[in-house]
């Protein structure tokens, strides 16, 4: 289920913290400026519009893959944190079943 509580919580926590991070992070700002510089450089090349579109589509798809990977890692870290809190007795009353989430099943399949 796409909008379950776990999904909503992870999205809220990751994006709100990400927004706070990028506002005050010089390295992030520098990298973003470099991307803009490279986009301008690409615009000035002798590539045809079709070639530029192909490059942009490649970069966009690569970015989407990176975003998905980061989301999976964030969710797994969240589940690992819950498991640790259960193991040390702070969250004894919550059953931990990370392998029951669709993301965990997908990660397990990818690992095989």
PDB file of C-alpha atoms in Angstrom:
ATOM      1  CA  UNK A   1       0.000   0.000   0.000  1.00  0.00           C
ATOM      2  CA  UNK A   2       1.560   3.246  -1.164  1.00  0.00           C
ATOM      3  CA  UNK A   3       0.147   5.538   1.547  1.00  0.00           C
ATOM      4  CA  UNK A   4       0.513   3.411   4.647  1.00  0.00           C
ATOM      5  CA  UNK A   5       1.690   5.002   7.881  1.00  0.00           C
ATOM      6  CA  UNK A   6       5.275   3.771   7.462  1.00  0.00           C
ATOM      7  CA  UNK A   7       5.479   5.266   3.965  1.00  0.00           C
ATOM      8  CA  UNK A   8       3.980   8.581   5.063  1.00  0.00           C
ATOM      9  CA  UNK A   9       6.220   8.820   8.113  1.00  0.00           C
ATOM     10  CA  UNK A  10       9.395   8.052   6.163  1.00  0.00           C
ATOM     11  CA  UNK A  11       8.516  10.518   3.423  1.00  0.00           C
ATOM     12  CA  UNK A  12       7.710  13.279   5.888  1.00  0.00           C
ATOM     13  CA  UNK A  13      10.840  12.705   7.966  1.00  0.00           C
ATOM     14  CA  UNK A  14      13.219  12.355   5.054  1.00  0.00           C
ATOM     15  CA  UNK A  15      11.951  15.271   2.964  1.00  0.00           C
ATOM     16  CA  UNK A  16      11.487  17.713   5.837  1.00  0.00           C
ATOM     17  CA  UNK A  17      14.977  16.978   7.094  1.00  0.00           C
ATOM     18  CA  UNK A  18      16.375  17.106   3.573  1.00  0.00           C
ATOM     19  CA  UNK A  19      14.867  20.553   3.044  1.00  0.00           C
ATOM     20  CA  UNK A  20      16.421  21.777   6.306  1.00  0.00           C
ATOM     21  CA  UNK A  21      19.761  20.288   5.290  1.00  0.00           C
ATOM     22  CA  UNK A  22      19.983  21.857   1.836  1.00  0.00           C
ATOM     23  CA  UNK A  23      19.049  25.339   3.019  1.00  0.00           C
ATOM     24  CA  UNK A  24      22.145  25.553   5.217  1.00  0.00           C
ATOM     25  CA  UNK A  25      24.656  23.330   3.420  1.00  0.00           C
ATOM     26  CA  UNK A  26      27.430  24.988   1.417  1.00  0.00           C
ATOM     27  CA  UNK A  27      28.613  21.754  -0.209  1.00  0.00           C
ATOM     28  CA  UNK A  28      25.094  21.043  -1.482  1.00  0.00           C
ATOM     29  CA  UNK A  29      24.845  24.609  -2.779  1.00  0.00           C
ATOM     30  CA  UNK A  30      28.242  24.335  -4.516  1.00  0.00           C
ATOM     31  CA  UNK A  31      27.251  21.078  -6.220  1.00  0.00           C
ATOM     32  CA  UNK A  32      23.949  22.576  -7.343  1.00  0.00           C
ATOM     33  CA  UNK A  33      25.823  25.549  -8.837  1.00  0.00           C
ATOM     34  CA  UNK A  34      28.132  23.134 -10.659  1.00  0.00           C
ATOM     35  CA  UNK A  35      25.120  21.331 -12.101  1.00  0.00           C
ATOM     36  CA  UNK A  36      23.732  24.639 -13.369  1.00  0.00           C
ATOM     37  CA  UNK A  37      27.119  25.503 -14.890  1.00  0.00           C
ATOM     38  CA  UNK A  38      27.242  22.128 -16.655  1.00  0.00           C
ATOM     39  CA  UNK A  39      23.673  22.567 -17.917  1.00  0.00           C
ATOM     40  CA  UNK A  40      24.665  25.904 -19.432  1.00  0.00           C
ATOM     41  CA  UNK A  41      27.759  24.304 -20.932  1.00  0.00           C
ATOM     42  CA  UNK A  42      25.606  21.555 -22.461  1.00  0.00           C
ATOM     43  CA  UNK A  43      23.274  24.186 -23.938  1.00  0.00           C
ATOM     44  CA  UNK A  44      26.248  25.797 -25.707  1.00  0.00           C
ATOM     45  CA  UNK A  45      27.571  22.596 -27.283  1.00  0.00           C
ATOM     46  CA  UNK A  46      26.978  21.624 -30.871  1.00  0.00           C
ATOM     47  CA  UNK A  47      24.575  18.861 -29.880  1.00  0.00           C
ATOM     48  CA  UNK A  48      21.252  18.680 -31.640  1.00  0.00           C
ATOM     49  CA  UNK A  49      18.071  19.178 -29.631  1.00  0.00           C
ATOM     50  CA  UNK A  50      17.419  15.416 -29.863  1.00  0.00           C
ATOM     51  CA  UNK A  51      20.887  14.680 -28.461  1.00  0.00           C
ATOM     52  CA  UNK A  52      20.429  17.218 -25.654  1.00  0.00           C
ATOM     53  CA  UNK A  53      17.058  15.670 -24.830  1.00  0.00           C
ATOM     54  CA  UNK A  54      18.633  12.213 -24.747  1.00  0.00           C
ATOM     55  CA  UNK A  55      21.337  13.430 -22.334  1.00  0.00           C
ATOM     56  CA  UNK A  56      18.745  15.161 -20.136  1.00  0.00           C
ATOM     57  CA  UNK A  57      16.537  12.049 -20.093  1.00  0.00           C
ATOM     58  CA  UNK A  58      19.507   9.908 -19.113  1.00  0.00           C
ATOM     59  CA  UNK A  59      20.423  12.257 -16.266  1.00  0.00           C
ATOM     60  CA  UNK A  60      16.797  12.496 -15.114  1.00  0.00           C
ATOM     61  CA  UNK A  61      16.409   8.719 -15.027  1.00  0.00           C
ATOM     62  CA  UNK A  62      19.727   8.347 -13.198  1.00  0.00           C
ATOM     63  CA  UNK A  63      18.524  10.897 -10.634  1.00  0.00           C
ATOM     64  CA  UNK A  64      15.270   8.976 -10.160  1.00  0.00           C
ATOM     65  CA  UNK A  65      17.219   5.763  -9.591  1.00  0.00           C
ATOM     66  CA  UNK A  66      19.439   7.488  -7.031  1.00  0.00           C
ATOM     67  CA  UNK A  67      16.379   8.929  -5.279  1.00  0.00           C
ATOM     68  CA  UNK A  68      14.785   5.470  -5.120  1.00  0.00           C
ATOM     69  CA  UNK A  69      17.974   3.933  -3.723  1.00  0.00           C
ATOM     70  CA  UNK A  70      18.235   6.635  -1.064  1.00  0.00           C
ATOM     71  CA  UNK A  71      14.598   6.084  -0.118  1.00  0.00           C
ATOM     72  CA  UNK A  72      15.148   2.327   0.278  1.00  0.00           C
ATOM     73  CA  UNK A  73      18.258   2.885   2.415  1.00  0.00           C
ATOM     74  CA  UNK A  74      16.450   5.463   4.578  1.00  0.00           C
ATOM     75  CA  UNK A  75      13.522   3.116   5.167  1.00  0.00           C
ATOM     76  CA  UNK A  76      15.817   0.227   6.027  1.00  0.00           C
ATOM     77  CA  UNK A  77      17.739   2.443   8.463  1.00  0.00           C
ATOM     78  CA  UNK A  78      14.426   3.406  10.062  1.00  0.00           C
ATOM     79  CA  UNK A  79      13.499  -0.279  10.468  1.00  0.00           C
ATOM     80  CA  UNK A  80      16.965  -1.081  11.810  1.00  0.00           C
ATOM     81  CA  UNK A  81      16.575   1.699  14.379  1.00  0.00           C
ATOM     82  CA  UNK A  82      13.247   0.261  15.505  1.00  0.00           C
ATOM     83  CA  UNK A  83      14.827  -3.197  15.734  1.00  0.00           C
ATOM     84  CA  UNK A  84      17.698  -1.823  17.821  1.00  0.00           C
ATOM     85  CA  UNK A  85      15.307  -0.008  20.155  1.00  0.00           C
ATOM     86  CA  UNK A  86      13.371  -3.246  20.562  1.00  0.00           C
ATOM     87  CA  UNK A  87      16.528  -5.231  21.207  1.00  0.00           C
ATOM     88  CA  UNK A  88      17.639  -2.890  23.992  1.00  0.00           C
ATOM     89  CA  UNK A  89      14.158  -2.941  25.517  1.00  0.00           C
ATOM     90  CA  UNK A  90      12.854   0.512  24.697  1.00  0.00           C
ATOM     91  CA  UNK A  91      10.192  -0.676  22.241  1.00  0.00           C
ATOM     92  CA  UNK A  92       9.329  -4.106  23.584  1.00  0.00           C
ATOM     93  CA  UNK A  93       5.634  -3.821  22.836  1.00  0.00           C
ATOM     94  CA  UNK A  94       5.987  -3.302  19.065  1.00  0.00           C
ATOM     95  CA  UNK A  95       6.512  -6.406  16.899  1.00  0.00           C
ATOM     96  CA  UNK A  96       9.361  -5.979  14.421  1.00  0.00           C
ATOM     97  CA  UNK A  97       8.920  -7.570  11.021  1.00  0.00           C
ATOM     98  CA  UNK A  98      11.128  -5.671   8.555  1.00  0.00           C
ATOM     99  CA  UNK A  99      10.968  -8.535   6.072  1.00  0.00           C
ATOM    100  CA  UNK A 100       7.222  -7.995   5.719  1.00  0.00           C
ATOM    101  CA  UNK A 101       7.560  -4.587   4.054  1.00  0.00           C
ATOM    102  CA  UNK A 102       7.492  -4.486   0.238  1.00  0.00           C
ATOM    103  CA  UNK A 103      10.822  -2.655   0.221  1.00  0.00           C
ATOM    104  CA  UNK A 104      12.491  -5.289   2.408  1.00  0.00           C
ATOM    105  CA  UNK A 105      11.164  -8.070   0.180  1.00  0.00           C
ATOM    106  CA  UNK A 106      12.452  -6.230  -2.881  1.00  0.00           C
ATOM    107  CA  UNK A 107      15.876  -5.733  -1.273  1.00  0.00           C
ATOM    108  CA  UNK A 108      15.992  -9.420  -0.371  1.00  0.00           C
ATOM    109  CA  UNK A 109      15.183 -10.384  -3.977  1.00  0.00           C
ATOM    110  CA  UNK A 110      17.857  -8.035  -5.304  1.00  0.00           C
ATOM    111  CA  UNK A 111      20.413  -9.541  -2.928  1.00  0.00           C
ATOM    112  CA  UNK A 112      19.786 -13.052  -4.262  1.00  0.00           C
TER     113      UNK A 112
END
